[in-house]
Amino acid sequence: MSINIRIFFEKKGRAKYISHLDITRCFSRAIRRTDIPVWHTEGFNPRIYMTFPLPLPLGFEGERETFDIRLTDDTYPPEKVKTELNKVFPEGIKAISVQTIVDDLTTIEKAIYTITLKSNDIKKLEEEVKSFSQKTDITVEKKSKKGIKTVNIAPDIEVQEIYAENNLLKVKALMSAGINYNINPNLWLNAFMAEYGYDDIVLNVTRNFVLRADGTEWE
């Protein structure tokens, strides 16, 4: 009997520069190199059934990303799925765990990001980030399927922690996420840099977790 499963994986290092389209192709090729009994779509051009609930933007790292596949054999061990994938995944991508699907993608509401910034004056940068994070109006142009809209993203972003580490500044932020309304951290970062006249200060952006509306981890 078939069963849908969810694979949690990390995407780090040079792998962050692999686009979502290329990730889909990469994973499809990788799965074909294993003995995982994956289900294929029907029709003239069969392909591996595979979905990504919340694709990661290009250039971002992810500590707990997900994709779903369907197995044609529900007795195939989840731990073996993980082992087989890690044999063929490229550098920077690693399967962390495999489980049956718990949550629907419509229940994604928030995501936690860690943003790493660089500067010759970390103290000054820290004070500016603190000041900017307290703004109640951060108006930006946001692209959507219906076009470009002007929106205030301040209510959708909560900066939870700001701290210096190894001469870098770390900013931990909770942002709206999901299929209905999603905030890309670059919107906040670009607005911040424009406000204070910065150019090239973003070293890395990592999505740590995806959350439900109640703040618990999405499964």
mmCIF file of C-alpha atoms in Angstrom:
data_model
loop_
_atom_site.group_PDB
_atom_site.id
_atom_site.type_symbol
_atom_site.label_atom_id
_atom_site.label_comp_id
_atom_site.label_asym_id
_atom_site.label_seq_id
_atom_site.Cartn_x
_atom_site.Cartn_y
_atom_site.Cartn_z
ATOM 1 C CA MET A 1 0.000 0.000 0.000
ATOM 2 C CA SER A 2 1.240 3.510 -0.789
ATOM 3 C CA ILE A 3 2.063 6.096 1.877
ATOM 4 C CA ASN A 4 3.064 9.773 1.798
ATOM 5 C CA ILE A 5 6.143 10.662 3.840
ATOM 6 C CA ARG A 6 7.896 13.912 4.758
ATOM 7 C CA ILE A 7 11.674 14.223 4.594
ATOM 8 C CA PHE A 8 13.429 16.891 6.657
ATOM 9 C CA PHE A 9 16.775 18.055 5.308
ATOM 10 C CA GLU A 10 19.379 20.759 5.686
ATOM 11 C CA LYS A 11 20.715 22.916 2.873
ATOM 12 C CA LYS A 12 23.998 24.626 3.703
ATOM 13 C CA GLY A 13 27.254 25.950 2.283
ATOM 14 C CA ARG A 14 27.498 26.124 -1.496
ATOM 15 C CA ALA A 15 24.171 24.281 -1.793
ATOM 16 C CA LYS A 16 22.368 27.508 -0.869
ATOM 17 C CA TYR A 17 23.100 28.741 -4.401
ATOM 18 C CA ILE A 18 21.109 25.883 -5.965
ATOM 19 C CA SER A 19 17.761 27.278 -7.118
ATOM 20 C CA HIS A 20 14.479 25.640 -6.175
ATOM 21 C CA LEU A 21 13.967 24.395 -9.744
ATOM 22 C CA ASP A 22 17.422 22.832 -9.747
ATOM 23 C CA ILE A 23 16.827 21.338 -6.294
ATOM 24 C CA THR A 24 13.726 19.613 -7.647
ATOM 25 C CA ARG A 25 15.728 18.184 -10.535
ATOM 26 C CA CYS A 26 18.615 17.260 -8.245
ATOM 27 C CA PHE A 27 16.391 15.393 -5.796
ATOM 28 C CA SER A 28 14.604 13.587 -8.607
ATOM 29 C CA ARG A 29 17.912 12.376 -10.036
ATOM 30 C CA ALA A 30 19.158 11.408 -6.577
ATOM 31 C CA ILE A 31 16.072 9.341 -5.769
ATOM 32 C CA ARG A 32 16.423 7.450 -9.067
ATOM 33 C CA ARG A 33 19.866 6.330 -7.915
ATOM 34 C CA THR A 34 18.384 4.602 -4.853
ATOM 35 C CA ASP A 35 16.111 1.611 -4.325
ATOM 36 C CA ILE A 36 13.451 3.760 -2.623
ATOM 37 C CA PRO A 37 10.055 2.583 -3.944
ATOM 38 C CA VAL A 38 8.809 6.028 -4.935
ATOM 39 C CA TRP A 39 5.499 6.598 -6.701
ATOM 40 C CA HIS A 40 5.446 8.257 -10.128
ATOM 41 C CA THR A 41 2.727 10.389 -11.666
ATOM 42 C CA GLU A 42 0.688 8.888 -14.479
ATOM 43 C CA GLY A 43 0.322 10.020 -18.080
ATOM 44 C CA PHE A 44 2.662 10.507 -21.040
ATOM 45 C CA ASN A 45 5.493 11.987 -18.961
ATOM 46 C CA PRO A 46 5.689 10.130 -15.635
ATOM 47 C CA ARG A 47 7.714 11.858 -12.956
ATOM 48 C CA ILE A 48 8.478 11.280 -9.297
ATOM 49 C CA TYR A 49 5.709 12.632 -7.087
ATOM 50 C CA MET A 50 7.490 15.239 -4.988
ATOM 51 C CA THR A 51 6.272 18.445 -3.311
ATOM 52 C CA PHE A 52 8.026 21.198 -1.369
ATOM 53 C CA PRO A 53 5.621 22.844 1.132
ATOM 54 C CA LEU A 54 7.647 26.053 1.510
ATOM 55 C CA PRO A 55 10.524 26.438 -0.990
ATOM 56 C CA LEU A 56 13.645 28.167 0.325
ATOM 57 C CA PRO A 57 14.685 31.384 -1.454
ATOM 58 C CA LEU A 58 17.889 31.265 -3.477
ATOM 59 C CA GLY A 59 20.967 32.136 -1.427
ATOM 60 C CA PHE A 60 19.426 31.121 1.919
ATOM 61 C CA GLU A 61 20.537 28.227 4.088
ATOM 62 C CA GLY A 62 17.972 25.959 5.724
ATOM 63 C CA GLU A 63 18.366 23.896 8.872
ATOM 64 C CA ARG A 64 15.051 22.031 8.710
ATOM 65 C CA GLU A 65 13.592 22.140 5.206
ATOM 66 C CA THR A 66 11.066 19.607 3.952
ATOM 67 C CA PHE A 67 9.846 17.797 0.885
ATOM 68 C CA ASP A 68 7.208 15.096 0.507
ATOM 69 C CA ILE A 69 7.220 11.926 -1.583
ATOM 70 C CA ARG A 70 4.900 8.944 -1.877
ATOM 71 C CA LEU A 71 6.154 5.411 -1.368
ATOM 72 C CA THR A 72 4.521 2.493 -3.149
ATOM 73 C CA ASP A 73 5.498 0.233 -0.241
ATOM 74 C CA ASP A 74 4.418 1.364 3.231
ATOM 75 C CA THR A 75 6.721 -1.220 4.858
ATOM 76 C CA TYR A 76 9.868 0.466 3.525
ATOM 77 C CA PRO A 77 11.715 1.719 6.662
ATOM 78 C CA PRO A 78 11.848 5.537 7.079
ATOM 79 C CA GLU A 79 15.404 5.263 8.415
ATOM 80 C CA LYS A 80 16.442 3.532 5.192
ATOM 81 C CA VAL A 81 14.955 6.391 3.149
ATOM 82 C CA LYS A 82 17.226 8.753 5.080
ATOM 83 C CA THR A 83 20.292 6.522 4.631
ATOM 84 C CA GLU A 84 19.722 6.000 0.921
ATOM 85 C CA LEU A 85 19.230 9.707 0.238
ATOM 86 C CA ASN A 86 22.379 10.702 2.119
ATOM 87 C CA LYS A 87 24.375 8.351 -0.089
ATOM 88 C CA VAL A 88 23.424 10.311 -3.202
ATOM 89 C CA PHE A 89 22.670 13.872 -2.061
ATOM 90 C CA PRO A 90 25.220 16.506 -3.169
ATOM 91 C CA GLU A 91 27.549 18.334 -0.799
ATOM 92 C CA GLY A 92 25.678 20.692 1.513
ATOM 93 C CA ILE A 93 22.408 18.758 1.496
ATOM 94 C CA LYS A 94 21.689 16.161 4.172
ATOM 95 C CA ALA A 95 18.538 14.277 5.138
ATOM 96 C CA ILE A 96 17.905 14.727 8.861
ATOM 97 C CA SER A 97 14.785 12.670 9.525
ATOM 98 C CA VAL A 98 11.869 10.970 7.798
ATOM 99 C CA GLN A 99 8.321 10.613 9.084
ATOM 100 C CA THR A 100 4.709 10.307 8.042
ATOM 101 C CA ILE A 101 3.055 13.627 7.209
ATOM 102 C CA VAL A 102 1.453 15.379 10.185
ATOM 103 C CA ASP A 103 0.613 18.916 9.070
ATOM 104 C CA ASP A 104 -0.926 20.289 5.914
ATOM 105 C CA LEU A 105 1.003 23.074 4.196
ATOM 106 C CA THR A 106 -1.896 25.484 4.852
ATOM 107 C CA THR A 107 -1.048 25.381 8.585
ATOM 108 C CA ILE A 108 2.350 27.063 8.077
ATOM 109 C CA GLU A 109 2.135 30.535 9.646
ATOM 110 C CA LYS A 110 5.618 31.631 10.749
ATOM 111 C CA ALA A 111 9.310 30.981 10.183
ATOM 112 C CA ILE A 112 12.358 31.715 12.303
ATOM 113 C CA TYR A 113 15.439 33.094 10.560
ATOM 114 C CA THR A 114 18.967 33.837 11.721
ATOM 115 C CA ILE A 115 20.529 36.701 9.771
ATOM 116 C CA THR A 116 24.301 37.198 9.937
ATOM 117 C CA LEU A 117 25.600 40.709 9.255
ATOM 118 C CA LYS A 118 29.150 42.030 8.912
ATOM 119 C CA SER A 119 30.514 45.514 9.605
ATOM 120 C CA ASN A 120 33.659 47.340 10.644
ATOM 121 C CA ASP A 121 31.669 48.777 13.539
ATOM 122 C CA ILE A 122 29.545 46.011 15.054
ATOM 123 C CA LYS A 123 28.455 48.126 18.025
ATOM 124 C CA LYS A 124 27.059 50.834 15.752
ATOM 125 C CA LEU A 125 25.366 48.254 13.553
ATOM 126 C CA GLU A 126 23.804 46.600 16.594
ATOM 127 C CA GLU A 127 22.294 49.871 17.780
ATOM 128 C CA GLU A 128 20.917 50.583 14.319
ATOM 129 C CA VAL A 129 19.328 47.134 14.046
ATOM 130 C CA LYS A 130 17.751 47.572 17.490
ATOM 131 C CA SER A 131 16.342 50.941 16.489
ATOM 132 C CA PHE A 132 15.057 49.665 13.154
ATOM 133 C CA SER A 133 13.423 46.614 14.746
ATOM 134 C CA GLN A 134 11.259 48.915 16.883
ATOM 135 C CA LYS A 135 9.737 50.711 13.898
ATOM 136 C CA THR A 136 5.984 50.283 13.481
ATOM 137 C CA ASP A 137 6.043 51.223 9.814
ATOM 138 C CA ILE A 138 8.389 49.589 7.324
ATOM 139 C CA THR A 139 6.737 50.205 3.983
ATOM 140 C CA VAL A 140 8.114 48.215 1.036
ATOM 141 C CA GLU A 141 7.097 47.040 -2.411
ATOM 142 C CA LYS A 142 6.176 43.365 -2.267
ATOM 143 C CA LYS A 143 5.733 41.138 -5.290
ATOM 144 C CA SER A 144 2.821 38.708 -5.415
ATOM 145 C CA LYS A 145 0.985 36.687 -8.042
ATOM 146 C CA LYS A 146 -1.295 39.671 -8.541
ATOM 147 C CA GLY A 147 1.576 42.095 -9.084
ATOM 148 C CA ILE A 148 3.498 44.540 -6.923
ATOM 149 C CA LYS A 149 1.846 45.963 -3.816
ATOM 150 C CA THR A 150 3.006 48.513 -1.268
ATOM 151 C CA VAL A 151 2.752 46.985 2.208
ATOM 152 C CA ASN A 152 3.853 47.683 5.765
ATOM 153 C CA ILE A 153 5.815 44.598 6.839
ATOM 154 C CA ALA A 154 6.621 45.807 10.365
ATOM 155 C CA PRO A 155 3.659 43.958 11.995
ATOM 156 C CA ASP A 156 4.763 40.721 10.292
ATOM 157 C CA ILE A 157 8.309 40.704 11.712
ATOM 158 C CA GLU A 158 9.420 40.229 15.303
ATOM 159 C CA VAL A 159 13.137 40.592 16.010
ATOM 160 C CA GLN A 160 13.642 38.267 18.960
ATOM 161 C CA GLU A 161 17.369 38.470 19.560
ATOM 162 C CA ILE A 162 20.358 40.577 18.484
ATOM 163 C CA TYR A 163 23.865 39.601 19.556
ATOM 164 C CA ALA A 164 27.501 39.836 18.462
ATOM 165 C CA GLU A 165 29.410 36.638 17.734
ATOM 166 C CA ASN A 166 32.936 36.325 16.306
ATOM 167 C CA ASN A 167 32.943 39.964 15.143
ATOM 168 C CA LEU A 168 29.644 39.410 13.334
ATOM 169 C CA LEU A 169 26.120 40.469 14.245
ATOM 170 C CA LYS A 170 23.413 37.820 14.551
ATOM 171 C CA VAL A 171 19.766 38.773 14.244
ATOM 172 C CA LYS A 172 17.125 36.179 15.087
ATOM 173 C CA ALA A 173 13.713 37.091 13.690
ATOM 174 C CA LEU A 174 10.229 35.588 13.499
ATOM 175 C CA MET A 175 8.458 36.357 10.224
ATOM 176 C CA SER A 176 5.122 35.564 8.619
ATOM 177 C CA ALA A 177 5.381 32.572 6.302
ATOM 178 C CA GLY A 178 3.127 30.295 4.312
ATOM 179 C CA ILE A 179 1.283 29.904 1.030
ATOM 180 C CA ASN A 180 -1.170 32.718 1.740
ATOM 181 C CA TYR A 181 1.260 35.378 2.960
ATOM 182 C CA ASN A 182 5.016 35.070 3.105
ATOM 183 C CA ILE A 183 7.673 37.595 4.114
ATOM 184 C CA ASN A 184 11.072 37.196 2.489
ATOM 185 C CA PRO A 185 13.778 38.435 4.911
ATOM 186 C CA ASN A 186 15.330 40.342 2.026
ATOM 187 C CA LEU A 187 12.420 42.790 2.195
ATOM 188 C CA TRP A 188 13.384 43.703 5.755
ATOM 189 C CA LEU A 189 17.115 43.661 5.017
ATOM 190 C CA ASN A 190 16.844 45.879 1.947
ATOM 191 C CA ALA A 191 14.691 48.368 3.857
ATOM 192 C CA PHE A 192 17.210 48.425 6.712
ATOM 193 C CA MET A 193 20.200 48.946 4.423
ATOM 194 C CA ALA A 194 18.394 51.726 2.546
ATOM 195 C CA GLU A 195 17.545 53.435 5.846
ATOM 196 C CA TYR A 196 21.137 53.519 7.077
ATOM 197 C CA GLY A 197 23.036 53.665 3.808
ATOM 198 C CA TYR A 198 24.569 50.178 3.886
ATOM 199 C CA ASP A 199 25.454 48.167 0.817
ATOM 200 C CA ASP A 200 27.118 44.786 1.322
ATOM 201 C CA ILE A 201 26.635 43.740 4.939
ATOM 202 C CA VAL A 202 24.610 40.509 4.674
ATOM 203 C CA LEU A 203 26.837 37.476 5.151
ATOM 204 C CA ASN A 204 24.183 34.776 5.466
ATOM 205 C CA VAL A 205 20.495 34.097 6.054
ATOM 206 C CA THR A 206 19.388 30.779 7.571
ATOM 207 C CA ARG A 207 15.839 29.547 7.999
ATOM 208 C CA ASN A 208 15.895 27.632 11.272
ATOM 209 C CA PHE A 209 12.323 26.449 11.721
ATOM 210 C CA VAL A 210 8.865 26.642 10.193
ATOM 211 C CA LEU A 211 6.043 27.057 12.716
ATOM 212 C CA ARG A 212 2.316 26.625 13.145
ATOM 213 C CA ALA A 213 0.064 29.509 14.185
ATOM 214 C CA ASP A 214 0.469 28.585 17.874
ATOM 215 C CA GLY A 215 4.256 28.807 17.616
ATOM 216 C CA THR A 216 4.909 25.065 17.750
ATOM 217 C CA GLU A 217 7.166 23.374 15.216
ATOM 218 C CA TRP A 218 5.504 22.426 11.953
ATOM 219 C CA GLU A 219 5.641 18.695 11.264
#
